[in-house]
Short mmCIF file of C-alpha atoms and ligand atoms in Angstrom, two decimals:
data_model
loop_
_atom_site.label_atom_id
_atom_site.label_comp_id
_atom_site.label_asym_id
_atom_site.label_seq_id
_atom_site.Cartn_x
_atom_site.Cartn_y
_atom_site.Cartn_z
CA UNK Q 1 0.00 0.00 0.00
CA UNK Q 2 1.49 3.32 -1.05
CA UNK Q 3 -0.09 6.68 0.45
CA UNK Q 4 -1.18 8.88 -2.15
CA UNK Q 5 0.25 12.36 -0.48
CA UNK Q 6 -3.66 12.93 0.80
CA UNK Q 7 -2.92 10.30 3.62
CA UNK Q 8 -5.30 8.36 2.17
CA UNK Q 9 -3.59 5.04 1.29
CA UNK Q 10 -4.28 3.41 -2.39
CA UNK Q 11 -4.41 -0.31 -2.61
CA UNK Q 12 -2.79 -1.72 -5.40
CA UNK Q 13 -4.37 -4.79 -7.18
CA UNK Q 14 -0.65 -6.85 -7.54
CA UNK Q 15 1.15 -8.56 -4.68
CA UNK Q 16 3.48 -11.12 -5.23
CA UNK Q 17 2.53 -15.07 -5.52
CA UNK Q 18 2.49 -16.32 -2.00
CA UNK Q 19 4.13 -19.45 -3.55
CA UNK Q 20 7.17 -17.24 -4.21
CA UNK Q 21 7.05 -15.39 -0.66
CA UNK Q 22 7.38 -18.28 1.37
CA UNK Q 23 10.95 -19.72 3.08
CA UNK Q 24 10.80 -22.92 0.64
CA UNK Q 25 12.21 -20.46 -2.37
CA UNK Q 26 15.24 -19.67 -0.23
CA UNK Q 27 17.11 -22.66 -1.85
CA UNK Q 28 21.40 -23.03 -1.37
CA UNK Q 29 21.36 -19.84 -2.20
CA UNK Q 30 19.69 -18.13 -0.46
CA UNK Q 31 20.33 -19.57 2.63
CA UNK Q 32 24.51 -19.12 1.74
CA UNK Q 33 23.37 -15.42 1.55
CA UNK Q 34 22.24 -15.39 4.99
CA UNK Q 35 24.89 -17.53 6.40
CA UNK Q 36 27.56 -14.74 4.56
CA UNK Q 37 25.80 -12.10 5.55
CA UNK Q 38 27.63 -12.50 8.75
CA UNK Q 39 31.07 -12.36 7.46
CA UNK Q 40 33.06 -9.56 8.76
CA UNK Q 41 34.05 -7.06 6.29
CA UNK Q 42 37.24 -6.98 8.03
CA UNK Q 43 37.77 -10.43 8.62
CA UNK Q 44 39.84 -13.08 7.14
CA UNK Q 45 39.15 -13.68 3.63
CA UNK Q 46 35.96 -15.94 2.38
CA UNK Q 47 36.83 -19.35 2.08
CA UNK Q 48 33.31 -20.96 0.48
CA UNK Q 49 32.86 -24.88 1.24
CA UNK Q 50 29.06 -24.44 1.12
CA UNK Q 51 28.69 -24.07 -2.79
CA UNK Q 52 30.47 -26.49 -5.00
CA UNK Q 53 31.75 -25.09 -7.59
CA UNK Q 54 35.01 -25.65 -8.07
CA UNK Q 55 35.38 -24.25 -11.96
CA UNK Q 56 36.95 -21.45 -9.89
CA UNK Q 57 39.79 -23.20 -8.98
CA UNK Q 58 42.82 -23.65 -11.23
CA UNK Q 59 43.34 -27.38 -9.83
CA UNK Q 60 39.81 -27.64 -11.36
CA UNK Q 61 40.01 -26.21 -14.90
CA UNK Q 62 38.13 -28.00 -17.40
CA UNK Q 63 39.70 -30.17 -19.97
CA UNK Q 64 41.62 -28.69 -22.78
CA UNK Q 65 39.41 -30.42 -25.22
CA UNK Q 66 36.51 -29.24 -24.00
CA UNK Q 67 37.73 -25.19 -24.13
CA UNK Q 68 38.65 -26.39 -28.11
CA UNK Q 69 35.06 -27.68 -28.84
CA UNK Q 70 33.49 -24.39 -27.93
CA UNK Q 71 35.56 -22.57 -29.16
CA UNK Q 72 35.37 -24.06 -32.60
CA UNK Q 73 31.57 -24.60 -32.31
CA UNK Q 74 31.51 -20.50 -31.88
CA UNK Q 75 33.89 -19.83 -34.87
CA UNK Q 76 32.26 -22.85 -37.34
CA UNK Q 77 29.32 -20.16 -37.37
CA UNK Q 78 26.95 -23.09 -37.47
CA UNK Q 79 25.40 -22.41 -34.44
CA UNK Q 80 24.18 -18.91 -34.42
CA UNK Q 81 21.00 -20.00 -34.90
CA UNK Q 82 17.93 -21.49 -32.83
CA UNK Q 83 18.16 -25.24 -32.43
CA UNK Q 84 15.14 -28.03 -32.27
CA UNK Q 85 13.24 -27.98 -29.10
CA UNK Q 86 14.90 -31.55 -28.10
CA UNK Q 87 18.44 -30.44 -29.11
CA UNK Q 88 20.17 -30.63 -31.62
CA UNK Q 89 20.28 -34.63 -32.85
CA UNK Q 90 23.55 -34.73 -33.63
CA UNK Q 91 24.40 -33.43 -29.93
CA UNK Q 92 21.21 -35.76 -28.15
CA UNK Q 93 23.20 -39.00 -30.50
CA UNK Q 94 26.74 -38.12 -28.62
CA UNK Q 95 24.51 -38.18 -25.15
CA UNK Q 96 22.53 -41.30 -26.21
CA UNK Q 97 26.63 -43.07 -26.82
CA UNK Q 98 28.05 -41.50 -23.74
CA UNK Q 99 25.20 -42.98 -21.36
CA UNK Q 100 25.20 -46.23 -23.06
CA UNK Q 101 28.57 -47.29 -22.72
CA UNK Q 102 28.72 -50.71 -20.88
CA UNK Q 103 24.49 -50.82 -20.51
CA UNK Q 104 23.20 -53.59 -22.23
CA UNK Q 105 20.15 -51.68 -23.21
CA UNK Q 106 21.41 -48.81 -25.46
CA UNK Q 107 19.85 -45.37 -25.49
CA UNK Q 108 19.21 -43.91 -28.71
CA UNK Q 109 19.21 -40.14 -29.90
CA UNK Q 110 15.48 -39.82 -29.54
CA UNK Q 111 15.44 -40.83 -25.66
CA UNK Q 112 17.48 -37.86 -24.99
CA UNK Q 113 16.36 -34.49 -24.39
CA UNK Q 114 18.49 -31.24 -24.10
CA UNK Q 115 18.20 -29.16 -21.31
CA UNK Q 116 19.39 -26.04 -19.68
CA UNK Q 117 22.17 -28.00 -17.15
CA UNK Q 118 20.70 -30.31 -15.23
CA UNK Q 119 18.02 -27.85 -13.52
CA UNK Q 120 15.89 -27.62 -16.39
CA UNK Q 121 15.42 -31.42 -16.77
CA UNK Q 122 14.27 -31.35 -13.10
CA UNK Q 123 11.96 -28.78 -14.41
CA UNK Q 124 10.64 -30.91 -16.96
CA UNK Q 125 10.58 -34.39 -14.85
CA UNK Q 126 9.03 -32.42 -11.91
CA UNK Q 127 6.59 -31.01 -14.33
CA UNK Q 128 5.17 -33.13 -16.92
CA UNK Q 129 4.64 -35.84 -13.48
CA UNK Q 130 3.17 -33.30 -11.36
CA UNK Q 131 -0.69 -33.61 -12.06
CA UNK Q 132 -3.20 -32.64 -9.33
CA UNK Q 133 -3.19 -34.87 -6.50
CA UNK Q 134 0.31 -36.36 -7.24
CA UNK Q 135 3.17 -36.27 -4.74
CA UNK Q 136 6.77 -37.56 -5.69
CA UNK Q 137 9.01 -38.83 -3.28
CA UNK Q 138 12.36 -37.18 -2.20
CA UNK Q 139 15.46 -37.90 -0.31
CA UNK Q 140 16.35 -36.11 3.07
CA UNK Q 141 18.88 -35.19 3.15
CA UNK Q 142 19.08 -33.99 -0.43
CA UNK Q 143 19.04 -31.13 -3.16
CA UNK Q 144 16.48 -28.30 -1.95
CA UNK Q 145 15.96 -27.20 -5.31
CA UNK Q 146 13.32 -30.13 -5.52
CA UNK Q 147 11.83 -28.89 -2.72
CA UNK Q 148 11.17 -25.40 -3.95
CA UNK Q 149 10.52 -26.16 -7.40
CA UNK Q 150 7.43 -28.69 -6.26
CA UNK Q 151 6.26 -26.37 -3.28
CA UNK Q 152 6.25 -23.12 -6.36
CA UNK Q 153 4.13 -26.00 -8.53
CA UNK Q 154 1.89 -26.85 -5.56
CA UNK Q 155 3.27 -30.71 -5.89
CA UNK Q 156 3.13 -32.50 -2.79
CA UNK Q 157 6.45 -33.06 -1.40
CA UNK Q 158 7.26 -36.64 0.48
CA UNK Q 159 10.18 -37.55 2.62
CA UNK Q 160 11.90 -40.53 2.99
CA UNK Q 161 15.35 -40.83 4.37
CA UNK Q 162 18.85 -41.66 3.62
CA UNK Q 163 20.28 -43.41 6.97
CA UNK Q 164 23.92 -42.21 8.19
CA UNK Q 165 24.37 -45.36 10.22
CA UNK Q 166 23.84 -47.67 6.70
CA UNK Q 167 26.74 -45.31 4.97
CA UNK Q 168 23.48 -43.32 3.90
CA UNK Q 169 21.26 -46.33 2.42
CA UNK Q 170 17.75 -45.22 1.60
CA UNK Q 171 15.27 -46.68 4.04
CA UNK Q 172 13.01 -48.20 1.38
CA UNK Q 173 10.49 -50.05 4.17
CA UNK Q 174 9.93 -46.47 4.66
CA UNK Q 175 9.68 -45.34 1.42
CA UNK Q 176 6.85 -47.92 0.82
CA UNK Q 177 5.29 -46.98 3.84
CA UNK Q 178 4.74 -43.69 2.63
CA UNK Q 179 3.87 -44.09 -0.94
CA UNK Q 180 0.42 -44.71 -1.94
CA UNK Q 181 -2.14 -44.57 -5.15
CA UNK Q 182 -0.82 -40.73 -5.89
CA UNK Q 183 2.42 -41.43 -5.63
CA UNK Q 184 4.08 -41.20 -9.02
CA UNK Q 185 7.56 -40.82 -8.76
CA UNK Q 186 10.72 -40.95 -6.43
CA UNK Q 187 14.23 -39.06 -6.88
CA UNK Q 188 16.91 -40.56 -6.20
CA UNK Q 189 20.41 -38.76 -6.22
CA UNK Q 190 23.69 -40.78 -7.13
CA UNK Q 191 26.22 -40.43 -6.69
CA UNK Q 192 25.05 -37.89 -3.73
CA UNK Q 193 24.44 -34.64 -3.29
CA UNK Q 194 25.21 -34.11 -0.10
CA UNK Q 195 26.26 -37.18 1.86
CA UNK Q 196 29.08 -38.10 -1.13
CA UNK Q 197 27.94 -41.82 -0.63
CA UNK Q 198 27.98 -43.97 -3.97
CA UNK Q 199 24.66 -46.21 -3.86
CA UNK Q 200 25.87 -50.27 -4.31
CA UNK Q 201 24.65 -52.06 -7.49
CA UNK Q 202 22.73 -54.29 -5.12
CA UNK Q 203 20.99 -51.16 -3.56
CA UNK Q 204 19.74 -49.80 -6.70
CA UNK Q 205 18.18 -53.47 -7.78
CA UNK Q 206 16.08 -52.97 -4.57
CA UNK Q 207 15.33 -49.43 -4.77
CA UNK Q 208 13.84 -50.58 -8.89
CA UNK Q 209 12.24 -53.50 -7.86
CA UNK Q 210 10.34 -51.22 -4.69
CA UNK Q 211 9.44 -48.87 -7.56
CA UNK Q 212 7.81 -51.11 -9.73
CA UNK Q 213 5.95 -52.74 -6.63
CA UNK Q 214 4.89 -49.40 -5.68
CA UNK Q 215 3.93 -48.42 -9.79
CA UNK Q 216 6.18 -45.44 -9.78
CA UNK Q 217 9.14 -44.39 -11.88
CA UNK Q 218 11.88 -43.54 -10.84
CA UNK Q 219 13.73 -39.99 -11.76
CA UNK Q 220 17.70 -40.48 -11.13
CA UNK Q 221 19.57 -36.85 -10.80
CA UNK Q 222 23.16 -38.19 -11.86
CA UNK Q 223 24.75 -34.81 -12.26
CA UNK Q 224 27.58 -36.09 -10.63
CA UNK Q 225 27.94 -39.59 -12.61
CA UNK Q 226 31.08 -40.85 -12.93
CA UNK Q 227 32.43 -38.28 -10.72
CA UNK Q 228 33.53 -41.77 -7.95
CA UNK Q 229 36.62 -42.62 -6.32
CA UNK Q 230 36.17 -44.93 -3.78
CA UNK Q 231 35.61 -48.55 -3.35
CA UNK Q 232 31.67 -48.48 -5.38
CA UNK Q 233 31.63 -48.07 -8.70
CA UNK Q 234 29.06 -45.68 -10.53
CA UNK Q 235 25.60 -48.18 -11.14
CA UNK Q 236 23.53 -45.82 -13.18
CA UNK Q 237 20.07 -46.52 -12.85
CA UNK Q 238 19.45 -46.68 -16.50
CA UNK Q 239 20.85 -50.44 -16.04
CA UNK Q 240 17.20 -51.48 -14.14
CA UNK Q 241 15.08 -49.64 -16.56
CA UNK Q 242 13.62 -53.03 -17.77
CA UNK Q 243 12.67 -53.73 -14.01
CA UNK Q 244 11.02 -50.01 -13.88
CA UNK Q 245 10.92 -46.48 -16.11
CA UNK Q 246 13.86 -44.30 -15.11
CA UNK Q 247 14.08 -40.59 -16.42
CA UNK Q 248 18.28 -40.31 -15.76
CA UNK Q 249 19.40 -36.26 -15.30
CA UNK Q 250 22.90 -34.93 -16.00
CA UNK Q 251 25.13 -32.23 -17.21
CA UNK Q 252 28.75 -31.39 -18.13
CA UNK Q 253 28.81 -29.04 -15.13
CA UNK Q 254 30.06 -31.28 -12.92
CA UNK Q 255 31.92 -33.89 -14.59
CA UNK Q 256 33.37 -31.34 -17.27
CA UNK Q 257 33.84 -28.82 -14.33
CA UNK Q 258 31.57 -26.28 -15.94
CA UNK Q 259 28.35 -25.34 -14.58
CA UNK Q 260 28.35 -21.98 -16.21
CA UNK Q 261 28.10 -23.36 -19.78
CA UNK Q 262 24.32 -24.57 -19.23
CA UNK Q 263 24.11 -28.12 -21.14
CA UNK Q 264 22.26 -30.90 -19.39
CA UNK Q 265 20.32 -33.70 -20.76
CA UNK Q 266 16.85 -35.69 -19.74
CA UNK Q 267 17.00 -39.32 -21.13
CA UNK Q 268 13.95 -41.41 -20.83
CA UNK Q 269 15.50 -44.88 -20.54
CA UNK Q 270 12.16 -47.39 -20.78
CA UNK Q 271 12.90 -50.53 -23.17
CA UNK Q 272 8.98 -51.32 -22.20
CA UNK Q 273 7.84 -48.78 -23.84
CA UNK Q 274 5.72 -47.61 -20.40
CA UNK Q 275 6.19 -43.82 -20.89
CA UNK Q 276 5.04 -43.72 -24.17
CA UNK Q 277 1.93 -45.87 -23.32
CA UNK Q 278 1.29 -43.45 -20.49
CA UNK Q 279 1.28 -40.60 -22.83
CA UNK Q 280 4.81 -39.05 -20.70
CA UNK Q 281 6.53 -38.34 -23.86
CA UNK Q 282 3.78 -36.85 -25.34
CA UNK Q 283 3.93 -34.58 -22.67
CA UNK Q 284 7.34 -34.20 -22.54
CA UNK Q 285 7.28 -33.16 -25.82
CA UNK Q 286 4.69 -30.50 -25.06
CA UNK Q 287 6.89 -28.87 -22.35
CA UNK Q 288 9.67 -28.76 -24.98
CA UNK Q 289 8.02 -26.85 -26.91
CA UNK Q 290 7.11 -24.07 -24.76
CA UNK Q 291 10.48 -23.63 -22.68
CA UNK Q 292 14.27 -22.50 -23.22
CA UNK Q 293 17.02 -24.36 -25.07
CA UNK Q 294 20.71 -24.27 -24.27
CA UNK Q 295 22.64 -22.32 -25.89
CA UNK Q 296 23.17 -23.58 -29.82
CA UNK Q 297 26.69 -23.11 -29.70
CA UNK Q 298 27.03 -24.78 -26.26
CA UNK Q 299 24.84 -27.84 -27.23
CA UNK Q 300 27.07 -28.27 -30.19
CA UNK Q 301 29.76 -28.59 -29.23
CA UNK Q 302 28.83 -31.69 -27.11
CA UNK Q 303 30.08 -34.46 -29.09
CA UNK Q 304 33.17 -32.88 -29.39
CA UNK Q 305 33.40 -31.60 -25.56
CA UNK Q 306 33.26 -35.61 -24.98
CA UNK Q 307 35.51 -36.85 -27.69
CA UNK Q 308 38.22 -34.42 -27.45
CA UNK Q 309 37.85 -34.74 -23.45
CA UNK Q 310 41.00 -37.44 -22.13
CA UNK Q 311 40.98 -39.93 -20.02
CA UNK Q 312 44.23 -38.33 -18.17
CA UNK Q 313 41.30 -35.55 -17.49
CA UNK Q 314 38.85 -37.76 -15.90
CA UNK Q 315 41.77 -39.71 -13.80
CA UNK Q 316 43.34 -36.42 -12.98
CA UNK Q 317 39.97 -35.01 -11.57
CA UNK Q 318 39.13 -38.04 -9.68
CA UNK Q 319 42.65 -38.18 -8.02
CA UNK Q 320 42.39 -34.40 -7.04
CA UNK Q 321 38.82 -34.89 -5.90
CA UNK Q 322 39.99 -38.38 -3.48
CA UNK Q 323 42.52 -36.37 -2.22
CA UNK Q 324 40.65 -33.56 -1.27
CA UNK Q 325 38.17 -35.67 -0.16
CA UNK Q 326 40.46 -37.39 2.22
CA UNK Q 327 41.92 -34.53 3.48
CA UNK Q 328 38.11 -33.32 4.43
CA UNK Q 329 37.51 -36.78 6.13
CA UNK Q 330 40.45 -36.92 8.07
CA UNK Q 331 40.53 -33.03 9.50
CA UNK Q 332 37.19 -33.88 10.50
CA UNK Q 333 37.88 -36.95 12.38
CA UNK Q 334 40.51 -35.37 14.27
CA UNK Q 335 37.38 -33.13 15.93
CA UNK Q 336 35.60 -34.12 19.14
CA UNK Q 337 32.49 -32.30 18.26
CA UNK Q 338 32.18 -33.38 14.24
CA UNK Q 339 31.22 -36.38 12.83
CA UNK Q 340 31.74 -37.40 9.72
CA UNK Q 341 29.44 -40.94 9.35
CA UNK Q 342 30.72 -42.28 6.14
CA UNK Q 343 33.54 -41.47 4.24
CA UNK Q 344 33.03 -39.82 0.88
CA UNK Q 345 32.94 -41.93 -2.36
CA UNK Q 346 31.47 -39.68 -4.86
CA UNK Q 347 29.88 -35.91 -5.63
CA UNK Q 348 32.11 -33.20 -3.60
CA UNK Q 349 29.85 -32.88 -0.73
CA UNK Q 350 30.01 -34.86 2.68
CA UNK Q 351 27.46 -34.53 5.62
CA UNK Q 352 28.82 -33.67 9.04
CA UNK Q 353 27.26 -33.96 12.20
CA UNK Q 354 27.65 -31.29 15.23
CA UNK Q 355 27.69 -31.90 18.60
CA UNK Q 356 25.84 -29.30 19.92
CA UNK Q 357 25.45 -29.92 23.04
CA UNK Q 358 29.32 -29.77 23.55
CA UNK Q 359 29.30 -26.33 22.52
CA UNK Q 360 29.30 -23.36 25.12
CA UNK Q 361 27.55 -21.19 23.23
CA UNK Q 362 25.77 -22.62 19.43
CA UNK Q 363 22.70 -24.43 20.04
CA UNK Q 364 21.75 -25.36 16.24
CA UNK Q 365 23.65 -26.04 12.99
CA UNK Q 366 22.41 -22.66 11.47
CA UNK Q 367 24.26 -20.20 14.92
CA UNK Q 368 26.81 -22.79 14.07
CA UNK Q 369 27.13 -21.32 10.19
CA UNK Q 370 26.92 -18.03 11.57
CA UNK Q 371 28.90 -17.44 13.90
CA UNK Q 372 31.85 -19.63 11.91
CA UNK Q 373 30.78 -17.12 9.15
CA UNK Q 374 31.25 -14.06 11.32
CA UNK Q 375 34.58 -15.41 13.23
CA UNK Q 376 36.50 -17.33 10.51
CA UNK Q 377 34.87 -16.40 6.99
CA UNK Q 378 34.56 -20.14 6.36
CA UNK Q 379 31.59 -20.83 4.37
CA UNK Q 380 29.44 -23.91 5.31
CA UNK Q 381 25.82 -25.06 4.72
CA UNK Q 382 23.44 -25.17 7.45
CA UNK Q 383 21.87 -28.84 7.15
CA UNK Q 384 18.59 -27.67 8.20
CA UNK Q 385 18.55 -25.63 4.77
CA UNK Q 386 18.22 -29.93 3.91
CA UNK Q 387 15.74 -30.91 6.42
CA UNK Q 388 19.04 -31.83 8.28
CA UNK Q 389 19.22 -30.05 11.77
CA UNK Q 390 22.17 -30.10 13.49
CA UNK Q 391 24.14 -31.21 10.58
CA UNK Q 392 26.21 -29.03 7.81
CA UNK Q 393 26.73 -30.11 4.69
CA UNK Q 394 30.44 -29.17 3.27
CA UNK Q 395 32.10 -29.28 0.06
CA UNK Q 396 35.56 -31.18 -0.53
CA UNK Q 397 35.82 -29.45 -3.99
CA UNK Q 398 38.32 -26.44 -3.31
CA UNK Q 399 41.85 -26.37 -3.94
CA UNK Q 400 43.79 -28.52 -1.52
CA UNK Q 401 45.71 -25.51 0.71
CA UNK Q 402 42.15 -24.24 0.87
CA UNK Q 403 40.55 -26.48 2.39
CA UNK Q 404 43.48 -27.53 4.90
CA UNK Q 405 43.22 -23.59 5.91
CA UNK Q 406 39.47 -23.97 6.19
CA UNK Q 407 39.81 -26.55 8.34
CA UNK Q 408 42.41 -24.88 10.53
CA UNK Q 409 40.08 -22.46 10.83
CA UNK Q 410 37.36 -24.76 12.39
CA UNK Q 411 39.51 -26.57 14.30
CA UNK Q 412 40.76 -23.65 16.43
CA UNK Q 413 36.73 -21.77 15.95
CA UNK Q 414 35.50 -25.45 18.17
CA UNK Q 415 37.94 -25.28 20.46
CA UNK Q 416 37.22 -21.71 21.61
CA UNK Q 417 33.43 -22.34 21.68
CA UNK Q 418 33.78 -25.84 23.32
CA UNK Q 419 32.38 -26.15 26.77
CA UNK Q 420 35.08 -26.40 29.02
CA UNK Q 421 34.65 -29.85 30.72
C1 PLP V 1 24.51 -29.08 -9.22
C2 PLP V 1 23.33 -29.98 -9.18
C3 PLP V 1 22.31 -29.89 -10.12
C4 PLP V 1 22.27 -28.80 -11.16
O1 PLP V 1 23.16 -29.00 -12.18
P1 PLP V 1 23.34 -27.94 -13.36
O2 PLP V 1 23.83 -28.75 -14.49
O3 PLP V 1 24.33 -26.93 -12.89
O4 PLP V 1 22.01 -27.33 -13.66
C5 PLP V 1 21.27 -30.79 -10.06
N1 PLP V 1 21.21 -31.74 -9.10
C6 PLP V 1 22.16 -31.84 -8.15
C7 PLP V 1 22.05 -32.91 -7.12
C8 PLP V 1 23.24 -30.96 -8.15
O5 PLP V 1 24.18 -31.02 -7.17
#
């Protein structure tokens, strides 16, 4: 309401969308802003191990191949123009290879879908399965921009959990316990996104053969495929999509190291032939043709960004990424009042526990982020920002002497605010 210089006050007929008002569309982000918005101007300087990105790191520059494929897809001058709503084939063909490779059901051009990095084929997945009534299942702890994406759609949101003491298994009696006749989907994130944890082969044969009890499909974010260094391999879920329908999500921003170039891909990976029966690819389609493309010149380049990309890339990434990892494992260890309930296989996030009642002065995970903020400029994520309380969720993926410096800097920030016993 604005007054009008009479005192007499006009009322204007806009206000914004309650959906958008509400704490669920805080997201990473927003919450990272609050946490930083302690930081001391002053202070030491900002070392961030709530985001991941590590593009910003030199350790963590992208592959020389991949620089050469967009930069020659920009000077070919092919690509100035608009591309097909699915992607350009060509590109979705070089997607369809790369997610095949060692599947014994093989993905073809027209399963996959181009999307605006992996967000936009949450978009779509959330969206073409979220019809009135329906709820979708999600993991806790996971990636809040599920959450706020389904509470701006008016989807309703289910939680089962991941369990810390089963190195972060998903409890699937629960997750049947919870579904019933509107459930249409669950999310499953693997390698994870935050706990690090690689799911077992075995694990994912359950969690497909509970889906298909249950009459759900399952929509696997693997934006951090491949992206595994300890004992589990990568499973993608792709290889039980003749027990159940999977719609498999991924991008180049993680693997590649380059979230600001905006290519993802959707692939609907159903040898059955279930989505199309159920009129999801019609609808699919639909969406497509009403929303935003990648860039041309970033989407073509795609075959090239993954046949010019080495294998010394991939291994050199995955060493960095172990070691960092390891470093992040071990410094927290070494803490009385951390813990640190699996060691990380995969992603570049791990989930850490606080003691809080060990603490003189931080009662919750979020006064923890704070204050460590305001003291030490050390960047972490508040777990409840995850439906995680009393946790924080950190990120592995900085430059070694980073992250050794960040973790001085917690060490010496518990001690002083440990109770004195
Ligand atoms: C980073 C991330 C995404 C988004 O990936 P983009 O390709 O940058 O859009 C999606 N899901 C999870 C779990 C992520 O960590």
């Amino acid at each position: 309401m604005e007054n009008n210089g009479n005192g007499v006050q006009q009322v204007w007929n806009f206000r914004p969308n309650e959906a958008v008002t509400g704490q669920k569309l805080f997201g990473v982000r927003g919450v990272l802003e609050y946490v930083m918005s302690h930081m001391n101007p002053k202070g030491k300087s900002k070392i961030p191990l709530g985001h991941g990105d590590p593009s910003h790191f030199e350790c963590f520059r992208t592959s020389a191949g991949a620089e050469e494929a967009l930069i020659g897809s920009i000077r070919s001058a092919k690509n100035n123009g608009d591309a097909p709503a699915a992607g350009l084939l060509e590109s979705r063909r070089a997607v369809a290879d790369y997610l095949s490779q060692g599947l014994p059901y093989k993905l073809s051009a027209e399963d996959v879908y181009l999307t605006v990095g992996c967000i936009q084929g949450i978009d779509f997945a959330i969206k073409v399965l979220g019809r009135e009534g329906a709820n979708i299942l999600l993991p806790r702890p996971g990636f809040p921009y599920y959450d706020s994406l389904m509470a701006y759609e008016g989807i309703e949101v289910r939680y089962y959990d991941l369990v810390p003491e089963r190195d972060w298994e998903i409890d699937l009696g629960q997750v049947e316990a919870i579904a019933d006749n509107n459930t249409v989907a669950m999310v499953i994130i693997n390698p994870s996104n935050p706990c690090g944890v690689v799911f077992r082969r075995d694990h994912l044969c359950e969690v497909a053969e509970t889906a298909r009890r249950l009459h759900i499909l399952i929509i696997s974010d693997e934006v951090y495929g491949n992206l595994t260094f300890g004992e589990n391999p990568f499973t993608p879920m792709v290889s039980f999509a003749s027990t159940v329908p999977v719609l498999t999500l991924g991008s180049i921003s993680k693997r590649w190291m380059v979230p600001g170039w905006r290519v993802g891909w959707l692939a609907t990976c159903d040898p059955c032939g279930i989505l199309k029966k159920t009129k999801v690819i019609e609808g699919l389609k639909n969406i497509l043709n009403v929303s935003d493309s990648p860039s041309t010149y970033a989407q073509a380049a795609i075959p090239q960004i993954i046949e010019k990309t080495t294998e010394d890339f991939y291994g050199e990434m995955l060493n960095l990424l172990s070691h960092v990892a390891e470093i992040c494992y071990n410094r927290i260890q070494k803490l009385d009042l951390l813990f640190c309930p699996a060691k990380p296989e995969g992603s570049m996030f791990v989930m850490v526990k606080i003691n809080t009642s060990g603490f003189e002065d931080i009662r919750d995970d979020i006064e923890f982020c704070a204050l460590l903020a305001k003291e030490e400029s050390v960047i972490v994520l508040p777990g409840t920002a995850l439906g995680m309380k009393s946790w924080i969720r950190v990120t592995f993926a900085v430059s070694p002497s980073l992250l050794e410096e960040g973790f001085d800097r917690i060490e010496s920030f518990c001690r002083r605010h440990a109770k004195n016993l």
